[in-house]
Amino acid sequence: MPEFPYSRLRRWPDVEADNLQAHDATDLLLVERALALDVPGSETVVIGDEYGAITLALAAAERSGVRVHQDLATGRRALARNAEELGISGFAPHELDADLLAGARLVLLQLPKALAELEEIADAVARWADPEVVLVAGGRVKHMSLGQNDVLGRSFAHVQAQRAERKSRLLIATEPLPVPESPPFPVSARHGDLVLVAHGGAFAGPHLDIGTRTLLDVLDLDGNAGRRVLDLGCGTGALAVSWALASPRDRVVATDRSAAAVASARATASANGVADRVEVTHDDAGSALAAGSFDTVLLNPPFHLGASVHTGAATRLFEAAARLLRPDGELYTVYNSSLGYRAELTRLIGPTEQLRRTPKFTVTRTVRRP
């Protein structure tokens, strides 16, 4: 069998740079372990395959029928693009649900960064997969912790760590334990008049993160009625729902590239009684939204790409805001003060003023130049 051409994989439409690649040693270890096991593709599930390296390598090895779940819209598009480029088919995308896992005897998992996300995934595998399922989870050693073993141990009777190879390690979980009647996620918490609902993969969970709180403190939520407002990279929907509660006549759209965030934001809108006025979409930097269609954009950009610190994700969102705002529309941004985005916001969008600065966060208002 010819060696799979991992070097031909791309991250597009995600950020691409010299220090960012579309596969890692963990992908290779997971593929090698899967190929060593006698499990057909139709009974194999891949979760967290960032750009398709695991799924496509298995499909190319005649493991047809692999089911795959990717949280990020960018990952889903990269998988589709890489499959087309390499001429590979034989896999089926799914959400994290019973259809993904029914009858699965082998689940391959790129370990997520958040323990809550791992908990939700482990419960889903134990809940819906075949009772004889083997969960093979892998990660880079420097990002792994004993907490991951503990989380897997809540859903599986046996969790065994393998010897590290190429700075990656596999965890093998077997014998699913009985699951509670209801899944552990989503969870919710009240913050004054606002209820936040979160799935495991949503940033900050049901908590109101400090950056979002800082931006909410600055916003004048009693603005002009009838505006179109966008929460770009919405997370659990705190900004979008807070705006909708304060300005009932405005139309609010919330979008995020994370499926877990989108499900959380929809649940948050429902919990606060504004689901009819907050539209939530799963998209990459608002790419499916019409140019010049918003009066106001709200943005709390990330500064990580997976485990890497990289400002490229914020730049893509600034560029998206420039496209989506009408002329003279307003962008309100909160970011880590150390990043100093003000000059970039002015360059990409328009005049930018500082509204608040603390040792940790800065809030700015940017007016879209005509």
XYZ file of C-alpha atoms in Angstrom:
370
model
C 0.000 0.000 0.000
C 1.504 3.394 -0.960
C 2.344 5.793 1.857
C -0.364 8.394 2.467
C 0.714 11.875 1.202
C 0.308 13.808 4.460
C 2.477 16.636 3.118
C -0.181 17.489 0.530
C -2.780 18.310 3.153
C -3.653 21.974 3.732
C -5.245 23.831 6.640
C -7.250 26.133 4.337
C -9.541 27.957 5.067
C -7.912 28.084 8.485
C -4.823 30.208 9.042
C -1.760 28.896 7.210
C 1.801 29.742 8.264
C 5.268 28.211 8.267
C 4.898 27.057 11.893
C 1.415 25.580 11.360
C 0.827 22.296 9.536
C -2.219 20.184 8.672
C -1.110 16.994 10.456
C 0.996 15.936 13.420
C 2.564 12.815 14.915
C -0.602 12.064 16.866
C -2.553 11.742 13.619
C -0.005 9.226 12.368
C -0.101 7.203 15.603
C -3.904 7.037 15.532
C -3.899 5.915 11.899
C -1.228 3.285 12.563
C -3.197 1.903 15.524
C -6.425 1.816 13.507
C -4.798 -0.005 10.593
C -3.367 -2.581 13.004
C -6.875 -3.406 14.277
C -9.317 -5.531 12.307
C -12.251 -3.098 12.422
C -14.064 -2.187 9.188
C -14.515 1.453 8.226
C -18.274 1.242 8.742
C -17.645 0.545 12.440
C -14.940 3.208 12.817
C -15.538 6.768 14.060
C -13.062 9.657 14.011
C -13.566 12.634 16.356
C -11.503 15.822 16.386
C -9.707 15.262 13.080
C -8.513 18.829 12.604
C -7.907 18.892 8.841
C -8.774 15.355 7.719
C -5.437 13.580 8.098
C -6.885 10.625 10.043
C -10.109 10.248 8.072
C -8.496 10.514 4.658
C -5.614 8.183 5.510
C -8.106 5.512 6.601
C -10.319 6.039 3.562
C -7.263 5.795 1.303
C -6.432 2.483 3.020
C -9.803 1.086 1.937
C -11.511 1.584 5.310
C -14.682 2.791 3.560
C -17.622 4.155 5.525
C -15.694 5.965 8.286
C -17.869 8.420 10.203
C -16.250 11.677 11.306
C -17.142 14.543 13.633
C -15.263 17.845 13.561
C -16.289 20.688 15.817
C -14.829 23.508 13.706
C -16.318 24.728 10.432
C -12.789 25.390 9.214
C -11.861 21.763 9.821
C -14.928 20.535 7.962
C -14.074 22.676 4.958
C -10.426 21.649 5.064
C -11.424 17.968 5.111
C -13.730 18.463 2.123
C -11.077 20.420 0.223
C -8.304 17.920 0.982
C -10.556 15.016 -0.006
C -11.322 16.677 -3.323
C -7.673 17.507 -3.953
C -6.577 13.909 -3.272
C -9.584 12.295 -4.970
C -10.643 10.442 -1.802
C -14.196 9.586 -0.719
C -15.714 6.909 1.505
C -16.373 8.906 4.696
C -19.453 10.582 6.182
C -19.542 13.754 8.349
C -21.800 13.784 11.434
C -22.592 15.859 14.485
C -21.703 14.499 17.940
C -24.810 12.356 18.313
C -26.186 8.816 18.255
C -25.986 8.603 14.450
C -22.239 9.244 14.643
C -21.588 6.494 17.177
C -24.249 3.809 16.723
C -22.563 0.413 16.256
C -19.043 1.869 16.457
C -16.400 -0.602 17.671
C -13.420 1.728 17.208
C -13.329 5.444 18.014
C -10.226 7.495 17.230
C -9.978 10.797 19.084
C -7.590 13.723 18.888
C -7.724 14.796 22.533
C -9.435 18.182 22.928
C -7.881 20.985 24.928
C -10.758 21.272 27.417
C -11.554 18.537 29.930
C -15.248 19.426 29.713
C -15.203 18.708 25.975
C -13.473 15.397 26.616
C -16.090 14.540 29.238
C -18.933 15.175 26.776
C -17.232 13.081 24.071
C -16.402 10.197 26.425
C -19.988 10.104 27.686
C -21.291 10.102 24.100
C -19.061 7.145 23.166
C -20.071 5.176 26.271
C -23.730 6.080 25.712
C -24.132 5.297 22.000
C -21.268 3.142 20.696
C -21.086 -0.663 20.675
C -20.548 -2.155 24.178
C -17.270 -3.641 22.891
C -16.001 -0.279 21.625
C -12.339 0.652 21.955
C -11.623 4.364 22.311
C -8.113 5.329 21.188
C -7.368 8.912 22.218
C -4.133 10.662 21.339
C -2.359 13.925 21.933
C 0.986 15.676 22.079
C 2.679 14.751 25.349
C 3.339 18.382 26.308
C -0.410 19.111 26.197
C -1.578 15.976 28.021
C -2.440 15.656 31.713
C -3.490 13.026 34.215
C -6.821 14.822 34.331
C -7.591 13.386 30.901
C -7.134 9.846 32.263
C -9.461 10.696 35.142
C -12.146 12.036 32.813
C -11.986 8.954 30.594
C -12.154 6.810 33.739
C -15.603 8.198 34.525
C -16.975 6.597 31.360
C -14.710 3.534 30.900
C -13.649 0.755 33.277
C -10.129 0.569 31.877
C -7.884 3.429 30.712
C -4.314 2.567 29.769
C -1.614 5.001 28.709
C 0.741 3.814 25.973
C 4.440 4.552 25.687
C 5.166 7.947 24.145
C 6.309 7.959 20.516
C 7.432 10.965 18.492
C 6.409 13.237 21.382
C 2.818 11.936 21.215
C 0.985 9.411 23.357
C -2.134 7.257 23.021
C -4.669 6.449 25.745
C -6.721 3.267 25.269
C -10.154 3.199 26.954
C -12.288 0.048 27.025
C -15.418 -1.376 28.682
C -17.913 1.514 28.765
C -19.507 2.085 32.156
C -23.265 2.545 32.659
C -24.242 6.118 31.809
C -26.664 8.374 33.700
C -30.126 8.812 32.241
C -29.300 12.319 30.997
C -26.019 13.406 29.344
C -23.775 15.666 31.466
C -24.037 18.522 28.957
C -25.233 21.142 28.296
C -24.868 22.905 31.641
C -26.163 26.339 32.609
C -25.497 29.190 35.033
C -27.247 32.466 35.819
C -25.417 35.808 35.734
C -27.878 38.434 36.923
C -30.620 38.549 34.295
C -28.611 36.430 31.848
C -28.598 32.610 31.714
C -25.672 31.032 29.868
C -25.888 27.473 28.531
C -22.786 25.587 27.443
C -21.741 22.316 25.850
C -18.367 20.868 26.790
C -16.487 22.349 23.841
C -17.683 25.931 24.356
C -15.065 28.434 25.528
C -15.453 29.419 29.220
C -18.331 26.970 29.692
C -21.388 28.546 31.362
C -19.206 31.268 32.892
C -19.134 34.875 31.732
C -15.499 35.310 30.716
C -13.705 38.444 31.848
C -13.221 39.881 28.357
C -16.911 39.572 27.492
C -17.861 41.113 30.841
C -15.524 44.048 30.177
C -17.081 44.660 26.755
C -20.628 44.424 28.136
C -19.757 47.035 30.779
C -18.766 49.492 28.038
C -21.577 48.902 25.530
C -24.564 51.234 25.439
C -27.267 48.614 25.025
C -30.068 51.185 24.729
C -29.060 52.247 21.222
C -31.076 52.904 18.071
C -33.919 50.445 17.451
C -34.112 48.410 14.277
C -30.370 47.849 13.886
C -28.768 44.660 12.551
C -26.180 43.431 15.028
C -23.634 40.622 14.632
C -21.874 38.727 17.414
C -18.850 37.478 15.463
C -17.284 34.434 17.155
C -20.200 34.253 19.554
C -19.149 31.450 21.918
C -22.078 30.723 24.218
C -23.922 33.795 22.928
C -23.468 36.139 25.888
C -23.024 39.276 23.779
C -25.758 38.455 21.272
C -28.338 37.523 23.891
C -27.478 40.474 26.155
C -28.001 42.833 23.218
C -31.296 41.161 22.257
C -32.593 41.410 25.819
C -31.740 45.116 26.036
C -32.852 46.106 22.510
C -35.946 44.068 21.564
C -36.437 45.758 18.186
C -32.944 44.994 16.922
C -32.203 41.896 14.860
C -29.210 39.943 16.116
C -27.118 37.311 14.360
C -24.557 35.189 16.216
C -22.004 33.063 14.409
C -19.109 30.837 15.419
C -16.890 28.256 13.744
C -17.384 25.832 16.671
C -20.397 23.524 16.494
C -20.340 23.242 20.299
C -20.458 27.042 20.583
C -23.332 27.263 18.098
C -25.372 24.656 19.973
C -24.606 26.522 23.211
C -25.593 29.932 21.817
C -28.883 28.543 20.496
C -29.610 27.034 23.903
C -28.661 30.339 25.598
C -31.040 32.258 23.318
C -33.851 29.818 24.142
C -33.140 29.929 27.887
C -33.456 33.738 27.818
C -36.587 33.835 25.649
C -34.991 35.515 22.619
C -34.619 32.581 20.220
C -37.012 34.331 17.810
C -34.702 37.366 17.613
C -31.243 35.767 17.671
C -30.230 33.770 14.603
C -27.232 31.497 15.237
C -25.137 30.086 12.376
C -22.186 27.671 12.147
C -19.769 29.401 9.807
C -16.165 30.423 9.262
C -15.719 34.127 10.051
C -19.219 34.946 8.814
C -18.366 33.853 5.266
C -22.007 33.028 4.414
C -23.313 36.440 5.539
C -23.906 39.259 3.078
C -21.329 42.031 2.793
C -22.299 45.384 4.263
C -25.349 43.948 6.010
C -24.693 44.935 9.645
C -24.812 48.196 11.550
C -22.861 46.872 14.522
C -20.413 44.004 15.025
C -19.356 42.734 18.464
C -16.067 40.850 18.708
C -14.068 39.128 21.441
C -11.430 37.435 19.235
C -9.368 34.388 20.210
C -5.599 34.573 20.324
C -4.958 30.816 20.140
C -5.117 28.388 17.227
C -5.503 25.063 18.990
C -2.528 24.908 21.334
C -0.518 27.547 19.426
C -0.479 31.249 20.273
C -1.155 32.954 16.961
C -2.858 36.274 16.154
C -3.897 35.168 12.665
C -7.345 34.118 13.884
C -8.057 37.654 15.122
C -6.847 39.181 11.860
C -9.257 36.997 9.874
C -12.117 38.177 12.086
C -11.084 41.834 11.661
C -11.124 41.317 7.889
C -14.539 39.678 8.174
C -15.871 42.624 10.178
C -14.612 45.023 7.510
C -16.567 43.088 4.881
C -19.753 42.661 6.913
C -20.145 46.208 8.248
C -21.978 48.851 6.256
C -20.060 52.105 5.670
C -19.924 54.032 8.970
C -20.972 50.880 10.838
C -19.360 50.223 14.229
C -17.138 47.416 15.486
C -16.750 46.977 19.246
C -13.745 44.812 20.115
C -12.260 43.547 23.378
C -8.795 42.014 23.395
C -5.816 41.333 25.638
C -4.121 44.681 26.239
C -0.708 43.195 25.507
C -1.696 42.470 21.885
C -2.097 46.095 20.800
C -4.583 45.561 17.970
C -5.593 49.209 17.625
C -3.273 49.984 14.688
C -4.385 46.857 12.835
C -8.059 47.673 13.382
C -7.479 51.168 11.972
C -5.611 49.770 8.977
C -8.136 47.078 8.102
C -11.428 48.782 9.000
C -11.239 52.442 9.933
C -10.651 55.011 12.705
C -10.365 53.308 16.086
C -10.746 54.820 19.552
C -10.010 53.258 22.910
C -13.067 53.113 25.174
C -11.512 51.340 28.159
C -8.164 49.879 29.104
C -7.342 47.705 32.103
C -4.080 45.877 32.808
C -5.635 42.815 31.136
C -8.159 44.015 28.513
C -8.718 46.855 26.068
C -12.070 47.786 24.510
C -12.142 49.768 21.249
C -14.731 51.227 18.914
C -13.894 51.192 15.188
C -15.928 53.006 12.519
C -16.003 51.364 9.100
C -14.594 53.858 6.622
C -16.818 54.518 3.546
